[in-house]
mmCIF file of C-alpha atoms in Angstrom:
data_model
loop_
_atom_site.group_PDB
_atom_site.id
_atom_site.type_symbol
_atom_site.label_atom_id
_atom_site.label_comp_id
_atom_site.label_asym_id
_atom_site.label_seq_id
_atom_site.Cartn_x
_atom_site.Cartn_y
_atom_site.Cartn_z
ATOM 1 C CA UNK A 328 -17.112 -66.629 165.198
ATOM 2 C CA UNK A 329 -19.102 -70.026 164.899
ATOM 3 C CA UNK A 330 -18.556 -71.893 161.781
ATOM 4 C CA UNK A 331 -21.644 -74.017 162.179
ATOM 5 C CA UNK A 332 -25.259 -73.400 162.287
ATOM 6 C CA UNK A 333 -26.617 -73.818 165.745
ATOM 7 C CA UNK A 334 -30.112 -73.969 165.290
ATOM 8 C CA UNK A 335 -31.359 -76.720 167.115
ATOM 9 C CA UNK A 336 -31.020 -78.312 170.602
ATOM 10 C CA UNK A 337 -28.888 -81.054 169.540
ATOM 11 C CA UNK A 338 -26.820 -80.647 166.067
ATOM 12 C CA UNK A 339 -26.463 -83.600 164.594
ATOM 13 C CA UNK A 340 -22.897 -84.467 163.067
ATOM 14 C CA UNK A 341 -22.677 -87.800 162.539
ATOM 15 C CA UNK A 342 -25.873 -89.860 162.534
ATOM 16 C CA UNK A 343 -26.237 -93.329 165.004
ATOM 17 C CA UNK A 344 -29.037 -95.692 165.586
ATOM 18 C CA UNK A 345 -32.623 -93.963 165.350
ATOM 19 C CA UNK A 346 -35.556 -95.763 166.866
ATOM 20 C CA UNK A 347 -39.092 -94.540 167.290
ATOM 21 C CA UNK A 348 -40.519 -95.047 171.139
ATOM 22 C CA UNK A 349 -43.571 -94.054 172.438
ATOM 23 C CA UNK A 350 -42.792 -91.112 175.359
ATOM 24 C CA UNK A 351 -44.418 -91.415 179.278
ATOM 25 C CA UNK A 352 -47.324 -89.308 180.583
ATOM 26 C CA UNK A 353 -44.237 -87.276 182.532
ATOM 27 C CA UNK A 354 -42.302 -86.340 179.088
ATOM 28 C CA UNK A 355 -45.714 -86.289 177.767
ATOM 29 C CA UNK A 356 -46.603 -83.197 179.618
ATOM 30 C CA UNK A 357 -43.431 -81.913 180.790
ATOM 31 C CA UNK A 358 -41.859 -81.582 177.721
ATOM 32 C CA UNK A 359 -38.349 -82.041 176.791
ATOM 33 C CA UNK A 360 -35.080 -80.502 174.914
ATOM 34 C CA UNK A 361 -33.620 -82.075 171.949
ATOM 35 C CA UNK A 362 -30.516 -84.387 173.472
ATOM 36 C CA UNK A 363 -32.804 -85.193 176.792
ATOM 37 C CA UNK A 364 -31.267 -88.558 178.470
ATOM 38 C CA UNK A 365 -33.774 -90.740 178.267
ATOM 39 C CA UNK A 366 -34.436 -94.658 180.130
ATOM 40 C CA UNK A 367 -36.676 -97.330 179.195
ATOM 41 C CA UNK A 368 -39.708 -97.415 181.436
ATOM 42 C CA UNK A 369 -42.566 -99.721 181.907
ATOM 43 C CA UNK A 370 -45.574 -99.500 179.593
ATOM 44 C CA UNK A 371 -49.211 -101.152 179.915
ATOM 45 C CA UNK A 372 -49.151 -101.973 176.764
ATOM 46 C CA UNK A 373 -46.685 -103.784 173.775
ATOM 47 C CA UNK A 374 -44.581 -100.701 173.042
ATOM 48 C CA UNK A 375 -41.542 -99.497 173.859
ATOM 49 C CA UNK A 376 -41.685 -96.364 176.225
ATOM 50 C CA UNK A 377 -39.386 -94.277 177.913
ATOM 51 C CA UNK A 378 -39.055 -91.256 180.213
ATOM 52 C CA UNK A 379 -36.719 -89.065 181.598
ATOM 53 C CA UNK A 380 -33.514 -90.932 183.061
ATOM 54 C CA UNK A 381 -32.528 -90.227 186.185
ATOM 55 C CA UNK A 382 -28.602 -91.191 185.607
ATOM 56 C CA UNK A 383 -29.657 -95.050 183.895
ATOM 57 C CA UNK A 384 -28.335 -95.664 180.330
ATOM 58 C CA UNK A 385 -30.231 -95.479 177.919
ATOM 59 C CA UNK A 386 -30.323 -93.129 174.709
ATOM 60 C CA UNK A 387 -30.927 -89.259 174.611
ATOM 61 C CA UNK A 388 -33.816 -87.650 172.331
ATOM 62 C CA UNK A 389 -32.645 -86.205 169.166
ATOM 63 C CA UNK A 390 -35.225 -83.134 168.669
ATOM 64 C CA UNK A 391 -37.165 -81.584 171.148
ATOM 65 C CA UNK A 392 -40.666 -81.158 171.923
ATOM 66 C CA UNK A 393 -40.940 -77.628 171.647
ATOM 67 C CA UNK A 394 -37.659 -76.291 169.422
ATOM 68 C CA UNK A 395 -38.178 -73.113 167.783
ATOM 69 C CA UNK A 396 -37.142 -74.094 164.625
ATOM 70 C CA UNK A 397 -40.611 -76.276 164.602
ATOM 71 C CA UNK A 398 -42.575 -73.247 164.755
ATOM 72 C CA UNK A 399 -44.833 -72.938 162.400
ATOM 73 C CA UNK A 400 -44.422 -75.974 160.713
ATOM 74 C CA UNK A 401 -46.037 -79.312 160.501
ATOM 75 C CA UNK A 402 -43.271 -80.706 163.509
ATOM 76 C CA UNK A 403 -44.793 -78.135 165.967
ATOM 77 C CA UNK A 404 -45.820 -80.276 169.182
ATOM 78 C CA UNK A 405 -46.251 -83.171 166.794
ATOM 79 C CA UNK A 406 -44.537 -85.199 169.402
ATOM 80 C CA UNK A 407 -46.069 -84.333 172.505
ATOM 81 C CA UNK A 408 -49.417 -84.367 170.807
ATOM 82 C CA UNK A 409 -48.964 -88.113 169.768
ATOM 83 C CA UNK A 410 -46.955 -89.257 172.458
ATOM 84 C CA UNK A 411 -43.542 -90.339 170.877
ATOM 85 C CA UNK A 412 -40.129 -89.470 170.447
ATOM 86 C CA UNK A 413 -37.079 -90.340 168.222
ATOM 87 C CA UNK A 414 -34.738 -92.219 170.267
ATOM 88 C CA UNK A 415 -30.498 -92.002 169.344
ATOM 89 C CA UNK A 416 -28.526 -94.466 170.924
ATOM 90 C CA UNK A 417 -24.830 -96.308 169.247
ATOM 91 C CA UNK A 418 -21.860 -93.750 168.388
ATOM 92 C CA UNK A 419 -23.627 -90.449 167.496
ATOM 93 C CA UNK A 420 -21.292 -87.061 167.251
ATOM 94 C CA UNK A 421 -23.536 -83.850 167.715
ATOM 95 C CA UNK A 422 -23.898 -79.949 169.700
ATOM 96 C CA UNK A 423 -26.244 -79.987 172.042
ATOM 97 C CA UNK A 424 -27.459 -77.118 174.156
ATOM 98 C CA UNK A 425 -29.076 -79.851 177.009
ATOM 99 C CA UNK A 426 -26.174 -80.305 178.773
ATOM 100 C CA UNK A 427 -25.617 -79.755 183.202
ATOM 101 C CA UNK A 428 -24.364 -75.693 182.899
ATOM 102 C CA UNK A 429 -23.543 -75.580 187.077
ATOM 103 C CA UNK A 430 -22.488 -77.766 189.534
ATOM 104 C CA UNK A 431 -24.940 -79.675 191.116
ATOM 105 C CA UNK A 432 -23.831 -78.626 194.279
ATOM 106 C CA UNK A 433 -24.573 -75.224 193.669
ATOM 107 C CA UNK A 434 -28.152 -75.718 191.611
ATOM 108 C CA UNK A 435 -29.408 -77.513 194.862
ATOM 109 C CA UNK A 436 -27.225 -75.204 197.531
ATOM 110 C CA UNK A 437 -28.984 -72.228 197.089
ATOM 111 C CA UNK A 438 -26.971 -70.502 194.568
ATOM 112 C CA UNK A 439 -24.475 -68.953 193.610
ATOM 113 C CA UNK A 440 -24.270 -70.606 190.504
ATOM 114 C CA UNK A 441 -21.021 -72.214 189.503
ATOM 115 C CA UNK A 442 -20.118 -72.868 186.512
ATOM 116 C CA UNK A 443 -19.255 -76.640 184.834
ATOM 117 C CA UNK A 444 -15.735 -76.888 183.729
ATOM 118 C CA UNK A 445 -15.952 -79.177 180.422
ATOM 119 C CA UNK A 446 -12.538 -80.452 179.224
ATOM 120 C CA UNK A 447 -12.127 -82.291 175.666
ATOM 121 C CA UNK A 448 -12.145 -86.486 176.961
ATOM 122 C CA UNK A 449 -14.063 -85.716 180.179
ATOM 123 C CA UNK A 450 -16.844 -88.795 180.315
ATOM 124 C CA UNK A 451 -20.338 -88.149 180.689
ATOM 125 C CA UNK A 452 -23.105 -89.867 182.438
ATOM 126 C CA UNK A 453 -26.835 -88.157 182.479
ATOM 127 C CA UNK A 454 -27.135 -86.252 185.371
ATOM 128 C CA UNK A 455 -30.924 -86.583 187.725
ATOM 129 C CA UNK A 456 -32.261 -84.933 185.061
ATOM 130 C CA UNK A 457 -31.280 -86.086 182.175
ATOM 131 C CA UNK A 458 -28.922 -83.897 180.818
ATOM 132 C CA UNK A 459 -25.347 -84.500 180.091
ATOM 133 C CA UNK A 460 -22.811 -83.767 182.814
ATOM 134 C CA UNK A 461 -19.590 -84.563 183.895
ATOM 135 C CA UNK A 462 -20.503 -85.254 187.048
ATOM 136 C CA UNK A 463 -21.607 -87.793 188.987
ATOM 137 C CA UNK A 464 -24.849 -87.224 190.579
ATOM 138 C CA UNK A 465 -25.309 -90.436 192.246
ATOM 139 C CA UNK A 466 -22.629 -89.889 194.447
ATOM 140 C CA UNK A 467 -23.189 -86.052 194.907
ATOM 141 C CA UNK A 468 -26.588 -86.604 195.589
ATOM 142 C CA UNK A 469 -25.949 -89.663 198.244
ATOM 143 C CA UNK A 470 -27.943 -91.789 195.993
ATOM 144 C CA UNK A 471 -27.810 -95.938 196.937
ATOM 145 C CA UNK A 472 -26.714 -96.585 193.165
ATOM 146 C CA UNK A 473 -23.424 -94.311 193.586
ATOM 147 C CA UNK A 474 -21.144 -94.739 191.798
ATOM 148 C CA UNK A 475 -22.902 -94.167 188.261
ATOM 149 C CA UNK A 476 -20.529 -95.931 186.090
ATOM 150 C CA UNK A 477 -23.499 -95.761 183.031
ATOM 151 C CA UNK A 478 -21.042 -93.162 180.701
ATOM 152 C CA UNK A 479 -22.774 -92.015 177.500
ATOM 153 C CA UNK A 480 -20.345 -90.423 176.152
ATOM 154 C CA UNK A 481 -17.372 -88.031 176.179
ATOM 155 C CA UNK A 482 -16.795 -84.345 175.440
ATOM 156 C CA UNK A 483 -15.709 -83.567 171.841
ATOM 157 C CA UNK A 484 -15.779 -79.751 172.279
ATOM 158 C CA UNK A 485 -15.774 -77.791 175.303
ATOM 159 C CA UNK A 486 -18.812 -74.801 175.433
ATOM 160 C CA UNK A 487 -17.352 -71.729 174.659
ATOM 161 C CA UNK A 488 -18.330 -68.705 173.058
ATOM 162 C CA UNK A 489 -16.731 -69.910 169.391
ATOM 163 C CA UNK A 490 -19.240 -72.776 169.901
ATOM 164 C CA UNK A 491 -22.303 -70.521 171.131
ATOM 165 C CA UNK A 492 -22.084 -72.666 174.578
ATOM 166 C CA UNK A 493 -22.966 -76.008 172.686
ATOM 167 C CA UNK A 494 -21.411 -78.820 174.055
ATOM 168 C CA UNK A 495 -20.167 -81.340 171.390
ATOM 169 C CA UNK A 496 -20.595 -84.980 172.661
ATOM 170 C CA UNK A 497 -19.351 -88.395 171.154
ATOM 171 C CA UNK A 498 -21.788 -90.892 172.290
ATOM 172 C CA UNK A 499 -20.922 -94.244 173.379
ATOM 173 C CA UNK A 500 -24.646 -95.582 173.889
ATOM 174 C CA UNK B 70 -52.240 -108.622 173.686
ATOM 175 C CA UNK B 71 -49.677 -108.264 171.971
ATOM 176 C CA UNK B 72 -49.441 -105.878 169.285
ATOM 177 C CA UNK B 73 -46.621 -107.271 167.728
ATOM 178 C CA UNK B 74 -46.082 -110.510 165.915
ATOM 179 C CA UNK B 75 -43.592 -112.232 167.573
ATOM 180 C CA UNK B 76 -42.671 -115.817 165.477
ATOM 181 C CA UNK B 77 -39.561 -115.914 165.374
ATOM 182 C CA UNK B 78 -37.079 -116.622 168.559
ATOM 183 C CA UNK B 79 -35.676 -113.022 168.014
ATOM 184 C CA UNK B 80 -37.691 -110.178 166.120
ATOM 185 C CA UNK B 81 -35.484 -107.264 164.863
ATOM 186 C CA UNK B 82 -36.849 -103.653 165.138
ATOM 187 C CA UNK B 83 -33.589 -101.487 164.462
ATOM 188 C CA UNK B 84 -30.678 -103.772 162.302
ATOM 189 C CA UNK B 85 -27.097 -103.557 163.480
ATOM 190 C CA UNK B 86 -24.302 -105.014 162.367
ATOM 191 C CA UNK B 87 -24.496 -108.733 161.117
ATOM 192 C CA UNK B 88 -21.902 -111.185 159.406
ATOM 193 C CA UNK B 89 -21.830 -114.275 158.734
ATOM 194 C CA UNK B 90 -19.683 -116.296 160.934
ATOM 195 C CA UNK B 91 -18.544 -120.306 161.204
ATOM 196 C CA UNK B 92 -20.427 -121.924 163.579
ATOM 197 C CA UNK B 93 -18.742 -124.083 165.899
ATOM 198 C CA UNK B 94 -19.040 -128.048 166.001
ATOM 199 C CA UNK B 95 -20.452 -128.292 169.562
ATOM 200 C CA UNK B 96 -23.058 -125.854 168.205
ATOM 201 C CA UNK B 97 -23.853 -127.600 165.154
ATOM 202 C CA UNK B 98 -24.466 -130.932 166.754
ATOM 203 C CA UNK B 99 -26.906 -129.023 169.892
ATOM 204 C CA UNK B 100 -28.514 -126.561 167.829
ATOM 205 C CA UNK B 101 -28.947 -122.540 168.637
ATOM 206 C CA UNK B 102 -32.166 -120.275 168.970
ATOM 207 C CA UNK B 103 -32.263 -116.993 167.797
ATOM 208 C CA UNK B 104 -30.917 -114.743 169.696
ATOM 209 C CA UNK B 105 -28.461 -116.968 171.699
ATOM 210 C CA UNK B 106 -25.382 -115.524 172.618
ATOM 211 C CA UNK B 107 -21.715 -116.525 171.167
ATOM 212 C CA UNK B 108 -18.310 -116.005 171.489
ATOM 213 C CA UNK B 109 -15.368 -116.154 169.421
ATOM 214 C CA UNK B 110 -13.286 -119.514 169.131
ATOM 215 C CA UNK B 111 -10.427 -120.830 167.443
ATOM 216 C CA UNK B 112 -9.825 -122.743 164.241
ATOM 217 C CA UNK B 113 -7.297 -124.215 162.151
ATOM 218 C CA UNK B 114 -8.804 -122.869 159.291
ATOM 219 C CA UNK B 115 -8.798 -119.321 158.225
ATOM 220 C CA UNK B 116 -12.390 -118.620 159.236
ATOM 221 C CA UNK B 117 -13.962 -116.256 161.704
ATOM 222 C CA UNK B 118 -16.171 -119.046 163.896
ATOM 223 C CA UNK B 119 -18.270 -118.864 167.126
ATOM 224 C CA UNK B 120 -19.398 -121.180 169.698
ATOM 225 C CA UNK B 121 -21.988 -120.257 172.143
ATOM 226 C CA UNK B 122 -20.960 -117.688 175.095
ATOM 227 C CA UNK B 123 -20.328 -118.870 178.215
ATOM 228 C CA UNK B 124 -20.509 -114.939 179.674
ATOM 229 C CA UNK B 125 -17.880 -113.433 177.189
ATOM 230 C CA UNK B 126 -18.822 -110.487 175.180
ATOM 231 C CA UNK B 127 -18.744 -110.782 171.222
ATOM 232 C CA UNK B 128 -22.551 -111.002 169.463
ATOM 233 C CA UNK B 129 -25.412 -112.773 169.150
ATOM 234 C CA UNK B 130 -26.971 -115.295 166.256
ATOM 235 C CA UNK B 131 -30.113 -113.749 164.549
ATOM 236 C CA UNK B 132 -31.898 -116.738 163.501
ATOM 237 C CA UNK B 133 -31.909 -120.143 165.367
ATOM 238 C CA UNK B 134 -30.667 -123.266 163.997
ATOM 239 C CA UNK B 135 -34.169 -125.161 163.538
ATOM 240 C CA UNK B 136 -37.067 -122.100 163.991
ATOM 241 C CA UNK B 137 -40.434 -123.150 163.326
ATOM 242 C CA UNK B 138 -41.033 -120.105 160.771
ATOM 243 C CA UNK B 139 -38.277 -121.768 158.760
ATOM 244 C CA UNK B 140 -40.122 -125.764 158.693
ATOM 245 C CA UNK B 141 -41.246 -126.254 155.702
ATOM 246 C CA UNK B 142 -39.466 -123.616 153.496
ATOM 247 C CA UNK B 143 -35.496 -123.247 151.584
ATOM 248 C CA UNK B 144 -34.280 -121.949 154.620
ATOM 249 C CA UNK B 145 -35.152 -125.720 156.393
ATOM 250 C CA UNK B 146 -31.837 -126.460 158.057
ATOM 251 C CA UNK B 147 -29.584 -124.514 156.258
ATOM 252 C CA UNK B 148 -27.281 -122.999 158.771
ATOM 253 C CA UNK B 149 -26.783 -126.539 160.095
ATOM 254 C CA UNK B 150 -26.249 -128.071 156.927
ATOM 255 C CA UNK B 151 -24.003 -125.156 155.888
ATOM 256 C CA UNK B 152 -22.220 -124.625 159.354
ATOM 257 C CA UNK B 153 -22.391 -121.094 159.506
ATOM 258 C CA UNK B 154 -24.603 -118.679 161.252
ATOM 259 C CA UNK B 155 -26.114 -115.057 161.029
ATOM 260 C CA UNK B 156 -23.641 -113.166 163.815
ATOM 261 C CA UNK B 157 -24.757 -109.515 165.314
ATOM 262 C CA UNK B 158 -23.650 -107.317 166.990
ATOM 263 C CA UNK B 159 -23.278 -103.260 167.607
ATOM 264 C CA UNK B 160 -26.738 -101.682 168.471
ATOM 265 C CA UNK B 161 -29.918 -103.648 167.644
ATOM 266 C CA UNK B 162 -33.346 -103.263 169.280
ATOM 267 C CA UNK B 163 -34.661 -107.079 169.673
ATOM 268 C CA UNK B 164 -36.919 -108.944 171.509
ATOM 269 C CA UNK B 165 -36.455 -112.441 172.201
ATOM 270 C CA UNK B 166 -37.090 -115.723 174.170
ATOM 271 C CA UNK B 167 -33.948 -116.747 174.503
ATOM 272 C CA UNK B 168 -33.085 -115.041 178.015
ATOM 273 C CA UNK B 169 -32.923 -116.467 181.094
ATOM 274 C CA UNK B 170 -36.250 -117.353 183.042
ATOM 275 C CA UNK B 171 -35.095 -118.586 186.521
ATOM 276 C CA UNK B 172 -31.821 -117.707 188.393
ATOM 277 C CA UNK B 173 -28.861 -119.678 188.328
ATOM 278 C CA UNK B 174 -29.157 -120.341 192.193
ATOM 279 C CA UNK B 175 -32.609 -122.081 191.409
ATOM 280 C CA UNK B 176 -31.552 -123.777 187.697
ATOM 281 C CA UNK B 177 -28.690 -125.477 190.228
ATOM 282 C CA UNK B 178 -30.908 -127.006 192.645
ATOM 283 C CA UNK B 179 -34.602 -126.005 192.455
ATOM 284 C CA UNK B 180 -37.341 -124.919 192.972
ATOM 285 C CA UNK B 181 -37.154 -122.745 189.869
ATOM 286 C CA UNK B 182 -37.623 -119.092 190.772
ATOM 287 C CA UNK B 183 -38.479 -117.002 188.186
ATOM 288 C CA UNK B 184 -36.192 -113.997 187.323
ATOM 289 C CA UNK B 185 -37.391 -110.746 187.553
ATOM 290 C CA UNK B 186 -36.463 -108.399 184.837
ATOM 291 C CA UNK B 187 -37.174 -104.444 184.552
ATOM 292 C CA UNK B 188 -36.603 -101.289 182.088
ATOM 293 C CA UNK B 189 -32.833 -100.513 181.852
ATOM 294 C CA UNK B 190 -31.323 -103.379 183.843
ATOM 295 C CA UNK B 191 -27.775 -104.412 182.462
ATOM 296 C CA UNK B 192 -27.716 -107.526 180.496
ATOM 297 C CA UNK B 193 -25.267 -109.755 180.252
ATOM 298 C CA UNK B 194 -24.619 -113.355 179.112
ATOM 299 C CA UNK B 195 -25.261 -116.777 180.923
ATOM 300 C CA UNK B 196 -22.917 -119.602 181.075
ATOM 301 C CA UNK B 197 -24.264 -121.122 178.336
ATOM 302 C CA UNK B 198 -25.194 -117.668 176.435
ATOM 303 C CA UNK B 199 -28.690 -116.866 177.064
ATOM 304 C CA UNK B 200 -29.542 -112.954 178.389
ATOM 305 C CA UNK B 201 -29.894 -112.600 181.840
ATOM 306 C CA UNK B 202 -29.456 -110.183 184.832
ATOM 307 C CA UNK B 203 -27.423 -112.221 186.682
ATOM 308 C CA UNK B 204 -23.452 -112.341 186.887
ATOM 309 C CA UNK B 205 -23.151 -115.994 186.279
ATOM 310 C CA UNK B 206 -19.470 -115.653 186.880
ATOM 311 C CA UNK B 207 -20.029 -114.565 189.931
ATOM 312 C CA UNK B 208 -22.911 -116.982 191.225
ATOM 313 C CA UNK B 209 -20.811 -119.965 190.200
ATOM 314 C CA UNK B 210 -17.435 -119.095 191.234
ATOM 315 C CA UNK B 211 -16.029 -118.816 188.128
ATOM 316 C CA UNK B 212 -12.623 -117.074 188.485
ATOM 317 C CA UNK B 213 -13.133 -114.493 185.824
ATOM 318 C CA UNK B 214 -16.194 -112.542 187.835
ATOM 319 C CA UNK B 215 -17.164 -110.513 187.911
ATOM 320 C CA UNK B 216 -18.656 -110.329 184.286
ATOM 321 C CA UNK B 217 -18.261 -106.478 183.100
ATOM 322 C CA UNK B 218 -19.317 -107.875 179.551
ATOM 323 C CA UNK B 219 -22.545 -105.643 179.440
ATOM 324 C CA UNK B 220 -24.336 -106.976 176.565
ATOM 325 C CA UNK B 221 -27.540 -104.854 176.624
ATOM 326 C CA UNK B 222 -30.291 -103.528 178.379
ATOM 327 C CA UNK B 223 -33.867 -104.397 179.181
ATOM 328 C CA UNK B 224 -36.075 -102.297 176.806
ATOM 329 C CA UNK B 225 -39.547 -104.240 177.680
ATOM 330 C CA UNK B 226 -39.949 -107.158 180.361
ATOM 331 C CA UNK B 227 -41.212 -110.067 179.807
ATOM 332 C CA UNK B 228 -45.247 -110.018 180.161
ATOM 333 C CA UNK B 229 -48.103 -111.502 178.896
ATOM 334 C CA UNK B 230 -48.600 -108.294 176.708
ATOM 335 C CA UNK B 231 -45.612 -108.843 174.806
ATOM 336 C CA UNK B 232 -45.648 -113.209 174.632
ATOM 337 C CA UNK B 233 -43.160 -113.101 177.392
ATOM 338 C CA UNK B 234 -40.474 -111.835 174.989
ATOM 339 C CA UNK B 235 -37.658 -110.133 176.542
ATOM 340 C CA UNK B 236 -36.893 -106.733 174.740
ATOM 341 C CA UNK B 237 -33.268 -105.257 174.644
ATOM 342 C CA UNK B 238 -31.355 -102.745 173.371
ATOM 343 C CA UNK B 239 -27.516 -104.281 172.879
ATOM 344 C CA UNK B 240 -24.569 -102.165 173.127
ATOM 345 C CA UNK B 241 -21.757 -104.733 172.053
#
């Protein structure tokens, strides 16, 4: 049975750096899950913007735009609606639901699905999308910048059913 | 325009860690901006002091050694008079001027060519401590290259919105 209260995308154990950025017309409108990768991306303007990362380092989003537990308060789309986020980057340890569930192979093969095998120590990088993985996408993915050698972290505790499928991440951002 | 005042050689938006370190004698007699990188050096005394980086990893000095904010005021020459600096490092958000503005190649032998610097490049530090994109090490021959001391990484390039200020999130 869990001994912790899972109630948000990313459960925050111990706290890092915070920073407020302004968030991209993409993240704007897309939306995004609490402990989203996210990179630093140009901005018209003095302010400090980023998007979704695509496998860069960066930092990850610490609440989401959208999290039920918002609902109905004063948070709900508070972010989306005025364009920013709250940026975690240093040595954060927290759950997070946003992490890469199947092999990449097998989300862009057609299916079937295969599951991610997490060990305790495995690195992570951000996979295309911007959630954790222990994969490396770059080179899965035949991208020029293989190998991604940007690691964000490392697995804590693997997703299981004691730990409704969080995964629990030590950040090294 | 900028939205941001910007008078000081480095401007700190999130604080990491800071201490205050010896400064070393070549750096008290040339003088530092803010934001210049250092290294750790040697000393017959029992004292933690710096010098300025020459690519190696260790932190960076908050305030420079003769800033124009501080003419006039207590702070007039104090690190220099003192011989002791404001060391960071850990995570800070900062933007700065003291970064590299033309590559090594071009800084060797001219024309200068201007570096080009984008959102979430790897930082690292020059041979004589600025932030730059370039692997100095490498460029120069320098037996140690490549330089795997990542010091940072862009947050904002340098534009005539921001006062050509280089912004960067370290990771030291």
């Amino acid at each position: 049975m869990p001994e912790q209260f899972r109630t948000r995308n990313c459960v925050v154990l111990y706290k890092g750096d915070t920073f407020t950025v302004g968030v991209n017309s993409a993240m704007a409108t897309g939306g995004w899950l609490g402990g989203q990768g996210v990179r630093w991306v140009p901005s018209t303007k003095d302010e400090f913007l980023v998007g979704y990362t695509d496998g860069e380092f960066g930092g990850f989003v610490l609440w989401g735009s959208d999290e039920s537990s918002d609902k109905f308060t004063a948070m709900t789309t508070n972010q989306p609606s005025y364009r920013f986020a709250v940026m975690g980057a240093g040595g954060w340890l927290f759950m997070t639901s946003t992490y890469e569930q199947y092999t990449y192979a097998s989300r862009i093969g057609g299916g079937p699905l295969v599951p991610l095998v997490y060990n305790p120590n495995d690195r992570l990088r951000y996979s295309l999308r911007g959630y954790w993985t222990n994969e490396d996408e770059w080179t899965l993915s035949g991208d020029p910048r293989a190998p991604n050698e940007n690691f964000t972290g490392f697995v804590v505790q693997t997703p299981t059913a004691v730990t409704q499928n969080f995964l629990t991440v030590q950040t090294i951002l | 325009m900028s939205e941001i005042l910007r008078t000081r050689d480095c401007v700190v938006f999130y604080r990491g860690d800071s201490f205050a370190v010896a400064a070393s004698d070549q750096m008290l007699q040339g003088g530092w901006t803010g934001g210049q990188g250092v290294q750790w050096i040697d000393s017959p005394l029992d004292e933690f002091k710096v010098s300025y980086s020459e690519g190696i990893f260790g932190g960076f000095a908050l305030w420079g050694s003769d800033e124009s904010s501080d003419q006039f005021v207590s702070f007039f020459g104090n690190q220099i008079k003192y011989g002791y600096l404001v060391f960071c490092t850990g995570n800070w958000f900062i933007s700065t001027t003291s970064f590299e503005q033309y590559t090594y190649a071009s800084r060797q032998a001219g024309p200068l060519v201007a570096i080009t610097y984008a959102e979430g490049q790897k930082l690292h530090f020059s041979l004589r401590g600025l932030w730059t994109n370039e692997d100095e090490w490498t460029l120069s021959g320098d037996p140690r290259a490549p330089n795997e001391f990542m010091a940072g990484i862009v947050m904002q390039r340098p534009s005539s919105l921001n006062n050509n200020y280089l912004g960067i999130q370290t990771t030291m």
